[in-house]
Short mmCIF file of C-alpha atoms and ligand atoms in Angstrom, two decimals:
data_model
loop_
_atom_site.label_atom_id
_atom_site.label_comp_id
_atom_site.label_asym_id
_atom_site.label_seq_id
_atom_site.Cartn_x
_atom_site.Cartn_y
_atom_site.Cartn_z
CA MET A 1 -5.98 8.28 26.24
CA LYS A 2 -7.61 7.12 23.01
CA ILE A 3 -6.18 4.25 20.98
CA GLY A 4 -7.09 3.47 17.38
CA ILE A 5 -5.99 0.10 16.03
CA ASP A 6 -6.11 -1.35 12.53
CA ALA A 7 -5.36 -5.04 12.88
CA GLY A 8 -4.56 -6.17 9.33
CA GLY A 9 -3.43 -9.36 7.66
CA THR A 10 0.27 -8.65 8.23
CA LEU A 11 0.66 -5.66 10.54
CA ILE A 12 -1.23 -4.12 13.44
CA LYS A 13 -1.16 -0.34 13.12
CA ILE A 14 -1.64 1.57 16.38
CA ALA A 15 -2.44 5.30 16.66
CA ILE A 16 -2.38 6.71 20.20
CA LEU A 17 -4.07 10.07 20.80
CA GLU A 18 -2.95 11.99 23.88
CA ASN A 19 -3.13 15.77 24.39
CA ASP A 20 -4.29 16.22 20.78
CA THR A 21 -1.16 14.53 19.45
CA PHE A 22 -0.93 11.21 17.67
CA THR A 23 1.91 8.77 18.14
CA TYR A 24 2.16 5.77 15.86
CA LYS A 25 3.52 2.28 16.18
CA LYS A 26 3.13 -1.04 14.45
CA GLU A 27 3.44 -4.67 15.44
CA LYS A 28 3.31 -7.91 13.48
CA SER A 29 -0.18 -9.44 13.33
CA THR A 30 1.35 -12.67 14.64
CA ASP A 31 2.04 -10.73 17.88
CA ILE A 32 -1.67 -9.89 18.38
CA GLU A 33 -1.74 -11.51 21.84
CA ARG A 34 1.12 -9.22 22.93
CA VAL A 35 -0.82 -6.18 21.70
CA ALA A 36 -3.85 -7.39 23.67
CA ALA A 37 -1.72 -7.83 26.80
CA TRP A 38 -0.46 -4.23 26.42
CA LEU A 39 -4.05 -2.94 25.99
CA ASN A 40 -5.01 -4.76 29.16
CA THR A 41 -2.41 -2.68 31.05
CA VAL A 42 -4.34 0.50 30.14
CA PRO A 43 -7.93 -0.47 31.08
CA ASP A 44 -9.20 3.14 31.08
CA ALA A 45 -8.15 3.84 27.49
CA GLN A 46 -10.92 4.36 24.93
CA VAL A 47 -10.22 1.82 22.21
CA ALA A 48 -11.41 1.83 18.58
CA LEU A 49 -10.65 -1.10 16.33
CA THR A 50 -10.84 -1.95 12.65
CA GLY A 51 -9.30 -4.39 10.17
CA GLY A 52 -9.69 -8.10 9.51
CA LYS A 53 -8.38 -9.11 12.93
CA ALA A 54 -10.37 -6.51 14.93
CA THR A 55 -13.00 -8.91 16.21
CA TYR A 56 -10.37 -11.37 17.40
CA LEU A 57 -8.41 -8.60 19.13
CA ASN A 58 -11.63 -7.35 20.73
CA SER A 59 -12.18 -10.81 22.21
CA LEU A 60 -8.82 -10.60 24.00
CA ILE A 61 -9.15 -7.21 25.69
CA SER A 62 -10.94 -5.85 28.75
CA GLN A 63 -12.13 -2.55 27.24
CA ASP A 64 -15.55 -2.24 25.65
CA ALA A 65 -14.04 -1.36 22.28
CA PHE A 66 -15.68 0.44 19.37
CA GLN A 67 -15.39 -1.37 16.01
CA SER A 68 -15.81 0.04 12.51
CA ILE A 69 -15.73 -1.31 8.97
CA GLU A 70 -12.19 -1.16 7.60
CA PHE A 71 -13.09 0.70 4.38
CA ASP A 72 -15.00 3.44 6.20
CA ALA A 73 -12.24 3.79 8.80
CA THR A 74 -9.55 4.00 6.13
CA PHE A 75 -11.49 6.66 4.24
CA LYS A 76 -12.05 8.70 7.42
CA GLY A 77 -8.33 8.53 8.20
CA ILE A 78 -7.39 9.54 4.66
CA GLN A 79 -9.73 12.52 4.88
CA SER A 80 -8.12 13.64 8.11
CA PHE A 81 -4.57 13.28 6.72
CA LEU A 82 -5.53 15.16 3.52
CA ASP A 83 -7.06 17.97 5.60
CA GLU A 84 -3.90 18.21 7.70
CA ASN A 85 -1.83 18.43 4.52
CA ASN A 86 -4.16 21.10 3.07
CA MET A 87 -4.79 18.78 0.15
CA HIS A 88 -8.35 19.39 -0.97
CA LEU A 89 -9.63 16.66 -3.24
CA ASP A 90 -13.33 15.96 -3.52
CA LYS A 91 -13.21 13.29 -6.19
CA PHE A 92 -10.38 10.77 -6.17
CA VAL A 93 -9.46 7.12 -6.06
CA PHE A 94 -7.52 5.64 -3.18
CA SER A 95 -5.58 2.47 -3.32
CA ASN A 96 -4.65 0.70 -0.08
CA VAL A 97 -1.66 -1.53 -0.82
CA GLY A 98 -1.65 -3.77 2.23
CA THR A 99 -1.24 -7.53 2.25
CA GLY A 100 -3.69 -7.34 -0.63
CA THR A 101 -4.79 -4.23 -2.51
CA SER A 102 -8.17 -2.56 -2.16
CA ILE A 103 -9.27 0.26 -4.44
CA HIS A 104 -12.00 2.80 -3.73
CA PHE A 105 -13.81 5.73 -5.34
CA VAL A 106 -14.34 8.80 -3.22
CA ASP A 107 -16.98 11.36 -4.03
CA GLU A 108 -17.14 14.12 -1.42
CA ASN A 109 -18.13 12.36 1.76
CA LYS A 110 -18.48 8.76 0.77
CA GLN A 111 -16.31 5.93 -0.47
CA ILE A 112 -17.40 3.05 -2.68
CA ARG A 113 -15.18 0.03 -3.19
CA ALA A 114 -14.15 -0.12 -6.84
CA GLY A 115 -12.31 -3.42 -6.66
CA GLY A 116 -8.90 -4.72 -5.88
CA THR A 117 -6.10 -7.04 -6.83
CA GLY A 118 -4.23 -9.85 -5.16
CA ALA A 119 -1.01 -8.09 -6.14
CA GLY A 120 0.18 -6.17 -3.09
CA GLY A 121 2.53 -6.37 -0.14
CA GLY A 122 1.86 -10.04 0.46
CA MET A 123 2.77 -10.92 -3.11
CA MET A 124 5.93 -8.84 -2.79
CA MET A 125 6.97 -10.87 0.26
CA GLY A 126 5.91 -14.31 -1.00
CA LEU A 127 7.29 -14.07 -4.51
CA SER A 128 10.57 -12.57 -3.26
CA TYR A 129 10.91 -15.52 -0.90
CA LEU A 130 10.20 -18.06 -3.63
CA LEU A 131 12.76 -16.47 -5.95
CA THR A 132 15.53 -15.64 -3.47
CA GLY A 133 14.81 -17.21 -0.07
CA LYS A 134 14.67 -13.75 1.54
CA GLU A 135 11.79 -13.04 3.90
CA ASP A 136 12.71 -9.91 5.84
CA PHE A 137 10.88 -6.82 4.53
CA ALA A 138 13.79 -4.42 5.09
CA ASP A 139 16.21 -6.88 3.46
CA ILE A 140 13.90 -7.34 0.47
CA VAL A 141 13.50 -3.59 -0.02
CA ALA A 142 17.25 -2.94 0.37
CA THR A 143 18.17 -5.74 -2.03
CA ALA A 144 15.81 -4.47 -4.73
CA LYS A 145 17.62 -1.13 -4.97
CA ALA A 146 20.57 -2.51 -6.93
CA GLY A 147 18.41 -4.57 -9.27
CA ASN A 148 18.25 -4.36 -13.05
CA ARG A 149 14.75 -5.04 -14.37
CA ASP A 150 15.73 -4.63 -18.01
CA ILE A 151 17.05 -8.18 -18.34
CA ILE A 152 13.89 -9.67 -16.75
CA ASP A 153 10.99 -7.51 -17.91
CA LEU A 154 10.11 -7.01 -21.55
CA LYS A 155 9.30 -3.41 -22.47
CA VAL A 156 7.29 -2.26 -25.44
CA LYS A 157 10.49 -0.75 -26.92
CA HIS A 158 12.20 -4.16 -26.72
CA ILE A 159 9.50 -5.64 -28.93
CA TYR A 160 9.54 -2.74 -31.41
CA LYS A 161 13.37 -2.66 -31.49
CA GLY A 162 13.75 1.00 -32.54
CA ASP A 163 10.60 1.12 -34.67
CA LYS A 164 7.98 3.74 -33.73
CA THR A 165 5.81 2.44 -30.88
CA PRO A 166 2.02 2.97 -30.77
CA ILE A 167 2.19 3.36 -26.97
CA PRO A 168 5.10 4.62 -24.81
CA GLY A 169 8.11 2.36 -25.31
CA GLU A 170 8.94 2.48 -21.60
CA LEU A 171 5.71 0.68 -20.68
CA THR A 172 6.18 -2.92 -19.60
CA ALA A 173 4.86 -5.24 -22.29
CA ALA A 174 5.40 -8.43 -20.26
CA ASN A 175 6.57 -8.62 -16.66
CA PHE A 176 9.25 -11.37 -16.53
CA GLY A 177 8.84 -11.63 -20.32
CA ASN A 178 12.54 -10.96 -21.06
CA VAL A 179 13.92 -13.82 -18.93
CA LEU A 180 14.11 -16.47 -21.62
CA HIS A 181 15.67 -14.00 -24.10
CA ASN A 182 18.52 -13.35 -21.66
CA LYS A 183 18.92 -16.66 -19.85
CA ASP A 184 21.99 -17.77 -21.83
CA THR A 185 23.92 -14.50 -21.55
CA GLU A 186 22.92 -13.04 -18.18
CA SER A 187 22.88 -14.28 -14.62
CA PHE A 188 19.94 -13.01 -12.66
CA THR A 189 20.89 -11.72 -9.21
CA ASP A 190 18.61 -11.58 -6.16
CA ALA A 191 18.54 -7.81 -6.69
CA ASP A 192 17.32 -8.18 -10.30
CA LYS A 193 14.65 -10.69 -9.29
CA ILE A 194 13.29 -8.66 -6.39
CA ALA A 195 13.36 -5.41 -8.38
CA SER A 196 11.17 -7.17 -10.95
CA VAL A 197 8.85 -8.44 -8.21
CA LEU A 198 8.40 -4.83 -7.06
CA GLY A 199 7.83 -4.00 -10.72
CA ILE A 200 4.95 -6.42 -11.23
CA VAL A 201 3.35 -5.49 -7.92
CA GLY A 202 3.70 -1.73 -8.49
CA GLU A 203 2.54 -1.85 -12.09
CA THR A 204 -0.42 -4.13 -11.39
CA VAL A 205 -1.56 -1.97 -8.51
CA THR A 206 -1.18 1.15 -10.67
CA THR A 207 -2.94 -0.35 -13.68
CA VAL A 208 -5.96 -1.43 -11.67
CA SER A 209 -6.01 1.90 -9.82
CA ILE A 210 -5.88 4.09 -12.90
CA HIS A 211 -8.54 2.03 -14.63
CA ALA A 212 -10.74 2.78 -11.64
CA ALA A 213 -9.78 6.47 -11.82
CA ARG A 214 -10.60 6.60 -15.52
CA GLU A 215 -13.95 4.86 -15.06
CA PHE A 216 -14.77 7.30 -12.29
CA GLY A 217 -13.43 10.45 -13.94
CA ALA A 218 -10.93 11.18 -11.16
CA GLU A 219 -7.61 12.89 -11.69
CA TYR A 220 -5.84 11.80 -8.51
CA VAL A 221 -4.93 8.39 -7.15
CA VAL A 222 -4.02 8.44 -3.45
CA TYR A 223 -1.78 5.54 -2.45
CA ILE A 224 -1.45 4.23 1.11
CA GLY A 225 -0.40 1.01 2.84
CA SER A 226 2.68 -0.33 4.63
CA SER A 227 3.99 -1.85 1.38
CA PHE A 228 5.38 1.62 0.57
CA LEU A 229 7.17 2.03 3.92
CA ASP A 230 10.80 3.05 3.36
CA ASN A 231 10.27 1.53 -0.07
CA LYS A 232 11.28 4.29 -2.45
CA LEU A 233 11.61 1.88 -5.36
CA LEU A 234 7.98 0.73 -5.14
CA GLN A 235 6.88 4.34 -4.68
CA ASP A 236 8.87 5.40 -7.75
CA ILE A 237 7.42 2.59 -9.86
CA VAL A 238 3.90 3.62 -8.87
CA VAL A 239 4.55 7.37 -9.29
CA ASN A 240 6.16 6.98 -12.69
CA TYR A 241 3.58 4.51 -13.98
CA THR A 242 0.68 6.65 -12.76
CA LYS A 243 2.16 9.74 -14.45
CA LEU A 244 3.01 7.82 -17.62
CA ARG A 245 -0.67 6.96 -17.84
CA ASN A 246 -1.62 10.64 -17.31
CA PHE A 247 -3.00 10.49 -13.77
CA LYS A 248 -1.71 12.20 -10.64
CA PRO A 249 -0.31 10.10 -7.79
CA TYR A 250 -0.39 11.29 -4.18
CA PHE A 251 1.28 9.59 -1.23
CA ILE A 252 0.23 10.36 2.33
CA GLU A 253 2.95 10.42 4.98
CA ASN A 254 1.90 7.93 7.71
CA GLY A 255 -0.89 6.90 5.32
CA GLU A 256 -0.59 3.31 6.53
CA TYR A 257 -2.17 4.54 9.79
CA SER A 258 -5.33 5.78 8.00
CA GLY A 259 -7.43 2.89 9.31
CA ALA A 260 -6.17 3.30 12.88
CA VAL A 261 -6.72 7.07 12.89
CA GLY A 262 -10.03 6.72 11.05
CA THR A 263 -11.63 4.21 13.40
CA LEU A 264 -10.68 6.46 16.32
CA ARG A 265 -12.25 9.46 14.55
CA LEU A 266 -15.44 7.46 13.92
CA MET A 267 -15.75 6.44 17.60
P1 LIG B 1 -4.65 -6.05 4.82
O1 LIG B 1 -5.12 -4.61 4.88
O2 LIG B 1 -4.56 -6.56 3.42
O3 LIG B 1 -5.39 -6.93 5.79
P2 LIG B 1 -2.37 -5.09 6.36
O4 LIG B 1 -3.29 -4.04 6.89
O5 LIG B 1 -1.62 -5.89 7.37
O6 LIG B 1 -3.13 -6.08 5.38
P3 LIG B 1 -0.34 -3.22 5.54
O7 LIG B 1 0.14 -3.15 6.94
O8 LIG B 1 -0.86 -1.96 4.95
O9 LIG B 1 -1.35 -4.40 5.35
O10 LIG B 1 0.84 -3.73 4.58
C1 LIG B 1 1.42 -5.01 4.75
C2 LIG B 1 2.64 -5.08 3.85
O11 LIG B 1 3.61 -4.11 4.28
C3 LIG B 1 3.39 -6.41 3.90
O12 LIG B 1 2.82 -7.34 3.02
C4 LIG B 1 4.80 -6.01 3.50
O13 LIG B 1 4.93 -5.96 2.11
C5 LIG B 1 4.92 -4.58 4.02
N1 LIG B 1 5.68 -4.40 5.27
C6 LIG B 1 6.15 -3.21 5.71
N2 LIG B 1 6.82 -3.33 6.85
C7 LIG B 1 6.79 -4.63 7.18
C8 LIG B 1 7.30 -5.38 8.28
N3 LIG B 1 8.01 -4.82 9.26
N4 LIG B 1 7.04 -6.71 8.31
C9 LIG B 1 6.34 -7.30 7.34
N5 LIG B 1 5.83 -6.64 6.28
C10 LIG B 1 6.04 -5.33 6.18
MG1 LIG B 2 -4.88 -3.02 6.02
#
């Protein structure tokens, strides 16, 4: 048995390879000792680690584990998922929306980090909590579905009020910029607030990603990371914003396991 593990800031992603088949599972990073205890029950497994908490996890386990750099592992995993999906891209940008967001150029067989942003899954969780007191990911995602961003976010068309706009009117001019215009006539629900949190996260991630794609001359932006898990609203925001800006978005199923699969492939 081979086990690839990406121990990130929030979640530990585990990819288990047995008989040429992967099975996937994830645990909270706060449960890292429990993951180590489980690994110690399978001492003969070949273990490959990556992610910010890999070295700590390595210190807790009995196996002589392989360790790789997170960015290389993630890229390797993305390549293997793209191959499986018969998606042949030789020049693209990938954006890993984890706790934070890391953005990379890919040219054939190498990745170079283009940059990142502090807007990501961690911001989604923290800002949602500050605004609504909710802290469960599934609850946050479910609540956002019924939200109305129009009373919170200011769009270009709101500023131009029917006049011809120099850029698409549907673009957000100011995230949260419509709040004070509506504060006396609207009440803002938890759903509205969280939908707007997903809005600022999704749009910031997309903006930074497409700027990287433009600088690099790439057509596609590949998005991965657990922030998109069962989170159709965030996916839609990113898809629509990427298309609105004339780039092509691509989501990889199980893409959040790219680091775990990749470090195992690099072993
Ligand atoms: P980083 O790569 O930045 O170190 P990470 O690898 O832990 O962090 P991911 O696992 O890709 O990051 O994504 C973490 C994000 O996924 C969280 O911030 C949250 O928005 C979201 N998420 C999805 N499922 C859960 C869950 N069950 N519990 C907590 N957060 C979740
Ligand atoms: Mg990660």
